[in-house]
Coordinates of C-alpha atoms in Angstrom, one line a residue:
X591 CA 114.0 107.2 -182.0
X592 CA 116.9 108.9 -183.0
X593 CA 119.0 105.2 -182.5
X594 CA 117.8 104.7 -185.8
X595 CA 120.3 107.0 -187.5
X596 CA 123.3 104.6 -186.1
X597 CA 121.5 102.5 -189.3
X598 CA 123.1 105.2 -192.0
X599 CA 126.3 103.3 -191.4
X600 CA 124.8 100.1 -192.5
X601 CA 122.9 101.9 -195.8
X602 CA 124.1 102.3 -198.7
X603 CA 121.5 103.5 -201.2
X604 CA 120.1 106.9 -201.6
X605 CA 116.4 105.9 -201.4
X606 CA 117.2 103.7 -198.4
X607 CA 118.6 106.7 -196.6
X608 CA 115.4 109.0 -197.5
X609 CA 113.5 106.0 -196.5
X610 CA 115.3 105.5 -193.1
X611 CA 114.7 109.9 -192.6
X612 CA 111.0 109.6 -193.2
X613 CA 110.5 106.6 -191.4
X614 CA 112.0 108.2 -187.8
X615 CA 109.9 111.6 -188.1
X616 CA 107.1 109.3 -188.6
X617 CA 108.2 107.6 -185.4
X618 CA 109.2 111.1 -183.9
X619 CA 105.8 112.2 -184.4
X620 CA 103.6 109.3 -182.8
X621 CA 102.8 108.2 -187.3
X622 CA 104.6 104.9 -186.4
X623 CA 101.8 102.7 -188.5
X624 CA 103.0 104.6 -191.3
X625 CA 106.5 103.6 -190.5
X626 CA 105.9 99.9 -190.4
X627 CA 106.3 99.7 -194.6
X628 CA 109.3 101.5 -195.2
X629 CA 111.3 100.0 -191.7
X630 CA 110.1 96.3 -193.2
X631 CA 111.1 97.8 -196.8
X632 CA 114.5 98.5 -195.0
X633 CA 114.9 95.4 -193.1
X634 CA 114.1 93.7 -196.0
X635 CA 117.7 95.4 -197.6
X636 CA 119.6 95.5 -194.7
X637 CA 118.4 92.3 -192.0
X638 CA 121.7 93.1 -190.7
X639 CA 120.7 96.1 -188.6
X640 CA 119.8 95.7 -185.4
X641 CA 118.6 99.4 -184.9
X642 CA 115.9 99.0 -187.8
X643 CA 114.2 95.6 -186.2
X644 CA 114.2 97.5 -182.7
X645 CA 112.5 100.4 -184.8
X646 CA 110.1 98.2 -186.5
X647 CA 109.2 96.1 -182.8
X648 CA 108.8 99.6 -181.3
X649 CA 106.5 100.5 -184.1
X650 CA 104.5 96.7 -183.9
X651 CA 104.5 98.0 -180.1
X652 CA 102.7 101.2 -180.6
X653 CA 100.5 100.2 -182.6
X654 CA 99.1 97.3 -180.6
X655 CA 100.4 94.7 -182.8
X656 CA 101.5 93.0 -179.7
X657 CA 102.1 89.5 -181.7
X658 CA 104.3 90.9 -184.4
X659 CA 106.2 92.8 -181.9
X660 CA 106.9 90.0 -179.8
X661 CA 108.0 87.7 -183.0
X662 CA 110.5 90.8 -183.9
X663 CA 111.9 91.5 -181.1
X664 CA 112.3 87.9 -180.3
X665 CA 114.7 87.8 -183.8
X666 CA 116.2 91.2 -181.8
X667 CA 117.3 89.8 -178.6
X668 CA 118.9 86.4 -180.0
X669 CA 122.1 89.3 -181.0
X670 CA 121.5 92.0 -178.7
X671 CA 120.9 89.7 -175.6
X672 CA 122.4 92.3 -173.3
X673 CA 119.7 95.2 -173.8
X674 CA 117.7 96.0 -171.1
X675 CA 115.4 97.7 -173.4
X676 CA 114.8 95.4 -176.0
X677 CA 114.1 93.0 -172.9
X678 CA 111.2 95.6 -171.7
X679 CA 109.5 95.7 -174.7
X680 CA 109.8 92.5 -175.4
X681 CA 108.4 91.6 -171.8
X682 CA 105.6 94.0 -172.3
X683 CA 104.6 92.6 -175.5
X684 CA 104.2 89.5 -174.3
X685 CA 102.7 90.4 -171.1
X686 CA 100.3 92.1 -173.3
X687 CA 99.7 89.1 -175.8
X688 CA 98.7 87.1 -173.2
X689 CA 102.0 85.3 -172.5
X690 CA 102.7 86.6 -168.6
X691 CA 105.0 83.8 -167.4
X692 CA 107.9 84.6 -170.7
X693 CA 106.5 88.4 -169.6
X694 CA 108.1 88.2 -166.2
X695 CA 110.9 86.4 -167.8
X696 CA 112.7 89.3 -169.7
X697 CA 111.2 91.7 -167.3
X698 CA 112.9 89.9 -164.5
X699 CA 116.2 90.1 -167.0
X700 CA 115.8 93.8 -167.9
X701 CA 116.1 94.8 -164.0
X702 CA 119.3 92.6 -163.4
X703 CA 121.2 94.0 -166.9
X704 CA 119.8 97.7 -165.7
X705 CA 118.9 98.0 -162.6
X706 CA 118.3 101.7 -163.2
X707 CA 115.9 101.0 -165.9
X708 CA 112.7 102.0 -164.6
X709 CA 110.3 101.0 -167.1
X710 CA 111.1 97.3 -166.7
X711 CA 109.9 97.8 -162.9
X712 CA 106.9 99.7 -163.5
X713 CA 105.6 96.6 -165.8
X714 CA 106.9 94.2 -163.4
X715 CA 104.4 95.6 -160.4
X716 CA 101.9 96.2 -163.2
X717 CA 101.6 92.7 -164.4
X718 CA 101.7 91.0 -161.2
X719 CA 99.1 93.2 -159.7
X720 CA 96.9 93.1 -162.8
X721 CA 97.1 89.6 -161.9
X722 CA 96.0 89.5 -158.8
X723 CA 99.5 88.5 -157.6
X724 CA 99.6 90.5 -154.5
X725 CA 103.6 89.7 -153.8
X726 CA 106.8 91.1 -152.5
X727 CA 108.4 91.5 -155.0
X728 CA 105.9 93.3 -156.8
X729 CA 105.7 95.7 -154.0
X730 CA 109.5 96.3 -154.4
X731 CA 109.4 96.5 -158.4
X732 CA 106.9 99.5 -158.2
X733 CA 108.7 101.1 -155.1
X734 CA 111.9 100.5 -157.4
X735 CA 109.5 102.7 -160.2
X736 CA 108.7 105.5 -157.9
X737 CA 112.2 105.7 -156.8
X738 CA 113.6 106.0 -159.8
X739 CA 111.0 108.1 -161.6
X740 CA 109.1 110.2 -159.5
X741 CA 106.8 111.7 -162.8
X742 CA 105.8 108.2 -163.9
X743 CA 101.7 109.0 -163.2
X744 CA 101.2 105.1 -164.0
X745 CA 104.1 103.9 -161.5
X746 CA 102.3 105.7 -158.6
X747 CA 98.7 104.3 -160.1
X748 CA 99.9 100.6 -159.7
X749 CA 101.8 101.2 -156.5
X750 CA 97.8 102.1 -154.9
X751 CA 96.4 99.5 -157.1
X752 CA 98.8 97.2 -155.1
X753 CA 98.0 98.9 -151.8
X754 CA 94.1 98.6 -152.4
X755 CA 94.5 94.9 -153.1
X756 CA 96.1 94.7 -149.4
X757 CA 93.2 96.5 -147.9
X758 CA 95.4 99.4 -147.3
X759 CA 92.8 101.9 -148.2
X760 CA 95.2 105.3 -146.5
X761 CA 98.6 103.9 -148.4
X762 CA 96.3 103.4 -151.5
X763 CA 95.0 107.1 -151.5
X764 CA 98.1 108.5 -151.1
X765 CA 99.4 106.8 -154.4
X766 CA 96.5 107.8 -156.5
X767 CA 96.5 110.9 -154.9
X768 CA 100.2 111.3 -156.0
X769 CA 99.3 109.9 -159.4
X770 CA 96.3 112.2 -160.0
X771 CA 98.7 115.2 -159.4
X772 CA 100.8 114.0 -162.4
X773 CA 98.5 113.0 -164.8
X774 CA 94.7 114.1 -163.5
X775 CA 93.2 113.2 -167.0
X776 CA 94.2 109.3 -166.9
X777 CA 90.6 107.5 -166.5
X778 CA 92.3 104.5 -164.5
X779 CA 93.7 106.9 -161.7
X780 CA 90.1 108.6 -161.4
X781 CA 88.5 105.6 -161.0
X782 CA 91.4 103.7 -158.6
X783 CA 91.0 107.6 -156.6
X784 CA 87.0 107.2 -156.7
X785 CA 87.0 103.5 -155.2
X786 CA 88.9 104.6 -151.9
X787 CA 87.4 107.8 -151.5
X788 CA 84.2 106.1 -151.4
X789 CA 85.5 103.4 -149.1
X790 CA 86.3 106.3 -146.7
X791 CA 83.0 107.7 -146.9
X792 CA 83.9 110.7 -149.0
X793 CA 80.7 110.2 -151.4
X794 CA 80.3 113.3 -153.7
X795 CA 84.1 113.5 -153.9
X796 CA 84.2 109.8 -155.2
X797 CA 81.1 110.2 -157.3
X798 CA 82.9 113.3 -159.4
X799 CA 85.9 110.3 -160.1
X800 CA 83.1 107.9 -161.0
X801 CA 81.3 110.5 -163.3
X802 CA 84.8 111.7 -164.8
X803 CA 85.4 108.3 -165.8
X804 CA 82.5 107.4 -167.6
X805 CA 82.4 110.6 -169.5
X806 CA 85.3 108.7 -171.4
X807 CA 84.4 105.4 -170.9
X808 CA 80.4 105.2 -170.5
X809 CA 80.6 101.5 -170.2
X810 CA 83.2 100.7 -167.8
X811 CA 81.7 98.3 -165.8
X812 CA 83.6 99.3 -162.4
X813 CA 83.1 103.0 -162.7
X814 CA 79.1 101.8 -163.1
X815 CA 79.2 100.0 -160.0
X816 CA 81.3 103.1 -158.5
X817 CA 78.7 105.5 -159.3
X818 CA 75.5 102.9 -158.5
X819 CA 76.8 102.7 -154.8
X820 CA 78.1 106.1 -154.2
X821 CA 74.5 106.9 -155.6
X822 CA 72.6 105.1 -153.2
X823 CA 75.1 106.0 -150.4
X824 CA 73.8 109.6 -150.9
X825 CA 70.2 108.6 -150.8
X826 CA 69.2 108.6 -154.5
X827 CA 68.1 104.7 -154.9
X828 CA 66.2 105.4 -158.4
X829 CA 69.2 107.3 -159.7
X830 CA 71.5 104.6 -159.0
X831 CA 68.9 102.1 -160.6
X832 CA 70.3 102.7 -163.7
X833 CA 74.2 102.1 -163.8
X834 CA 73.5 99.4 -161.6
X835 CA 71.5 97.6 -164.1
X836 CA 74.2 98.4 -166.7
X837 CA 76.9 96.5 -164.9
X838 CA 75.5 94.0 -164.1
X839 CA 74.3 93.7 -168.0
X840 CA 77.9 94.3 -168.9
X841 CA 80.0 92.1 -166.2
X842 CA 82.2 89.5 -167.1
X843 CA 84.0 88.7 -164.2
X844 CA 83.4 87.3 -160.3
X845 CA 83.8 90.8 -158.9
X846 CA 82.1 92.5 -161.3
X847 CA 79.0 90.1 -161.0
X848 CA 79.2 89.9 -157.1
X849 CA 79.0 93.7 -156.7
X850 CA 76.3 94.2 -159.1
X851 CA 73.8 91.5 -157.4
X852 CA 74.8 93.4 -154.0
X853 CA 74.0 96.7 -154.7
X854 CA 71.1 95.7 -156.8
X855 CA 69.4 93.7 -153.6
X856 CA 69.7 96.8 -152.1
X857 CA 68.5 99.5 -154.5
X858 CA 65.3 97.1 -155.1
X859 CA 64.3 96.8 -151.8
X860 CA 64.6 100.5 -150.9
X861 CA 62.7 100.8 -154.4
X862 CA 59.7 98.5 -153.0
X863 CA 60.7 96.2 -155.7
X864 CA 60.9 93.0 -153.4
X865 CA 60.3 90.5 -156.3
X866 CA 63.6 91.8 -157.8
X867 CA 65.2 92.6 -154.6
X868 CA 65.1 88.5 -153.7
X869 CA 66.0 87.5 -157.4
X870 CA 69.2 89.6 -157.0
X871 CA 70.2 88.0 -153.3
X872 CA 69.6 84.7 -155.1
X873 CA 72.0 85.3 -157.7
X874 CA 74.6 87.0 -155.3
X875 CA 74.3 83.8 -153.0
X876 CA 74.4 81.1 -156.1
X877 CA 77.9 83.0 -157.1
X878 CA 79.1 82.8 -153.6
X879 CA 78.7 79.6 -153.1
X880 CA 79.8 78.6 -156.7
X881 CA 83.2 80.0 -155.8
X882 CA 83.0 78.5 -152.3
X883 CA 82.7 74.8 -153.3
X884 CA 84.9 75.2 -156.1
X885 CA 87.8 76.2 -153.3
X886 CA 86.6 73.4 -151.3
X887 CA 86.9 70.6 -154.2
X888 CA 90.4 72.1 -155.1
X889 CA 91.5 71.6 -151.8
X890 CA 90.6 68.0 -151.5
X891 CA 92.5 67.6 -154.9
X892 CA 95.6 69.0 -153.7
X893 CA 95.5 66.8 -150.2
X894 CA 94.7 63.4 -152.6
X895 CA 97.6 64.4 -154.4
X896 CA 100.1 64.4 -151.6
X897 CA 99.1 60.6 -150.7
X898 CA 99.8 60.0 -154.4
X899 CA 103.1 61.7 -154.1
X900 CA 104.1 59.9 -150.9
X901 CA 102.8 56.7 -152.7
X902 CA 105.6 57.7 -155.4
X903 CA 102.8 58.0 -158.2
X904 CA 103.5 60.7 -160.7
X905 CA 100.9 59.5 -163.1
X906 CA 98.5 60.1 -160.5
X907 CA 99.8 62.9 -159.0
X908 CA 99.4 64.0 -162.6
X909 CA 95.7 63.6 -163.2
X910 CA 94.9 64.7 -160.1
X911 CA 96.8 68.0 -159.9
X912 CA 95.6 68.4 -163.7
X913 CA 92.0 68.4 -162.7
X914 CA 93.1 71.3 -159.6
X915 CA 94.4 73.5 -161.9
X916 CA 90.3 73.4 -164.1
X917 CA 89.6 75.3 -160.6
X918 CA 92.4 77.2 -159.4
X919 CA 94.9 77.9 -161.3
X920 CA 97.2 80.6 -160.0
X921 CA 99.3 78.8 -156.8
X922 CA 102.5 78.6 -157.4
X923 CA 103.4 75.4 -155.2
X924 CA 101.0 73.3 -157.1
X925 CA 102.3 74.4 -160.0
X926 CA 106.1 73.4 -159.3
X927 CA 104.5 69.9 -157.4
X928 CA 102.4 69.4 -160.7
X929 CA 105.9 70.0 -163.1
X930 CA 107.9 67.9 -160.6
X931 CA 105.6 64.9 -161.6
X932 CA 105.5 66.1 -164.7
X933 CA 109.3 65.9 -164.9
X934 CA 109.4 62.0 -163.0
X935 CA 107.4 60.8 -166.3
X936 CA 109.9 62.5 -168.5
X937 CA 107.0 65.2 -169.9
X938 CA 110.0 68.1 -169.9
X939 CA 108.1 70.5 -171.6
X940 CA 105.2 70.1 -169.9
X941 CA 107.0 70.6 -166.4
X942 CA 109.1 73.6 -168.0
X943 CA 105.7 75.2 -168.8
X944 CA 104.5 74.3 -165.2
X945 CA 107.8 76.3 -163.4
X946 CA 107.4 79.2 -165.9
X947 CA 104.0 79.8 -164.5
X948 CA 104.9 79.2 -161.1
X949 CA 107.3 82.4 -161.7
X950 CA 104.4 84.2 -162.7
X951 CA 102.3 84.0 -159.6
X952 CA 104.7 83.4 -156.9
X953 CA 108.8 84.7 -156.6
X954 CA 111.8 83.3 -158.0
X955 CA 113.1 81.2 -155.3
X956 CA 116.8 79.6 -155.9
X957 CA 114.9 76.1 -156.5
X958 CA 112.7 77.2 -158.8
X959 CA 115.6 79.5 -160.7
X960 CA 117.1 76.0 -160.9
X961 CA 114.4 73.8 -162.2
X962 CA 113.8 76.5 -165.1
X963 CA 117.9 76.3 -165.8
X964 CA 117.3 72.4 -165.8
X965 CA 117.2 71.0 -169.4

């Protein structure tokens, strides 16, 4: 943090300067929620100094005050517009708060004011595979990581996670595989590691990830499900019972459910427990289908809007596209069709918000770049 110091020019008092010391060895030494007082103390004196609001952001940053971050270095990048790393942190925050279409926004901006800055492409990938956004240019912002930083254990990580999402289970392992070399104590690695070695039928080896895992994280529902299959894989249906019944306890999302009914089914049956084994197949197939008709309904909402479109009726194209996104939320062309209408009944902010989120699930294409430029 030693950018602080370029603040002594803009402090005058004694106690300031003492302040401004203790505060970057608290910094320097990972303290930085016992920075936060005395860097808002100094900004306080001195709102001036651009180096003591990046210190105090960084410090909202580290200490998972993701919201207070974001509003600081948000103040930061209205006079420092060209810094590539305010921009990361700033896109990470947000991406972190929740707010992943202004995330990709001043990531996107980091990589074209320093297109050697790594971090910015590392969060890139990471957000848009965390999101199930499966891209090109995600595959290019983690390649950019690599590239550029060959050590970063969580550039590598996402690079498989990407790879694992394609179904590329030999690409995948290769990227944990380089990732586990660099950092072999990072739970997320063992457990990305664990879910292709089991895929390629390397059991015991996957169930050691599995077990590393939960040692830190008993009740990570993945890992569970890990560990419940690579268990009955091995032959050991009442031992797999167990972290089987745990995730499906603990999930909260479609996978998560899904995979726990499947490898439940099976662990009852082979346990003679037919009762429980049908129960579980019931549930499986209720989620399946759930999802199915939901795709099927969102469909038949996105074809009634193009008649409404063609008819030249935004308000109806409106309503109609409104009620898609309740189901699926995440395509990027409905999203730019929904803020064109938007846009035709003069709803600007609402059609602004529309393209931004289109940029978050699909690429910047030169007619979406100039929608968001369009005022």
């Amino acid at each position: 943090m030693t950018a602080l110091l370029f603040a002594l020019l803009l402090v005058q008092a004694p106690a300031d300067v003492e302040r401004l010391h203790t505060a970057e060895r608290l910094m320097d030494n990972g303290r930085c929620a016992e920075a936060i007082p005395l860097l808002k103390t100094l900004l306080a004196g001195h709102p001036e100094a651009p180096t003591i609001r990046y210190g105090l952001g960084r410090c909202y940053f580290e200490t998972r005050d993701y919201a207070a971050a974001v509003t600081t270095l948000q103040e930061l990048v209205r006079t420092q517009p060209e810094s590539a790393e305010i921009r990361f942190f700033l896109g990470s925050s947000l991406g972190l708060s929740g707010n992943i279409p202004e995330a990709f926004l001043e990531l996107r901006k980091a990589m074209e004011l320093d297109p050697t800055f790594e971090p910015a492409y590392r969060a890139f990938g990471m957000f848009r595979v965390q999101g199930g956004m499966i891209s090109k240019d995600a595959l290019e912002a983690l390649q950019s990581a690599v590239r550029l930083d060959p050590r970063d254990a969580r550039a590598w990580y996402w690079l498989g996670e990407y790879y694992r999402a394609n179904d590329d289970n030999t690409q995948a392992r290769r990227q944990f595989e380089r990732a586990d070399q660099i950092d072999p104590k990072d739970p997320a690695i063992q457990l990305g590691l664990g879910r292709v070695l089991l895929d390629d039928g390397e059991v015991d080896a996957a169930l050691s990830q599995f077990d590393a895992v939960l040692r830190l994280q008993p009740s990570l529902v993945p890992a569970l499900l890990g560990r419940a299959r690579a268990l009955y894989y091995q032959g050991r249906a009442a031992q797999a019972l167990a972290p089987a019944e745990a995730a499906r306890k603990d999930a909260r999302h479609f996978d998560d459910a899904t995979g726990a009914a499947w490898i439940l089914c099976r662990i009852y049956r082979v346990l003679g427990r037919e009762a429980e084994a049908q129960a579980a197949e019931r549930k499986l197939k209720e989620l399946q289908d759930s999802f199915a008709a939901r795709l099927a309904r969102a469909e038949e909402l996105s074809d009634q809007a193009i008649h409404f479109e063609a008819d030249g009726r935004p308000d109806k194209v409106v309503e109609t596209l409104e009620a898609y996104m309740q189901m699926k939320d995440t395509d990027p062309d409905v999203l730019i069709r929904l803020g064109d209408a938007y846009r035709k009944l003069g709803r600007l902010d609402d059609a602004r918000r529309c393209y931004i989120r289109a940029s978050q699930f699909g690429p910047l294409t030169e007619g979406l770049r100039r929608r968001l430029q369009d005022r």
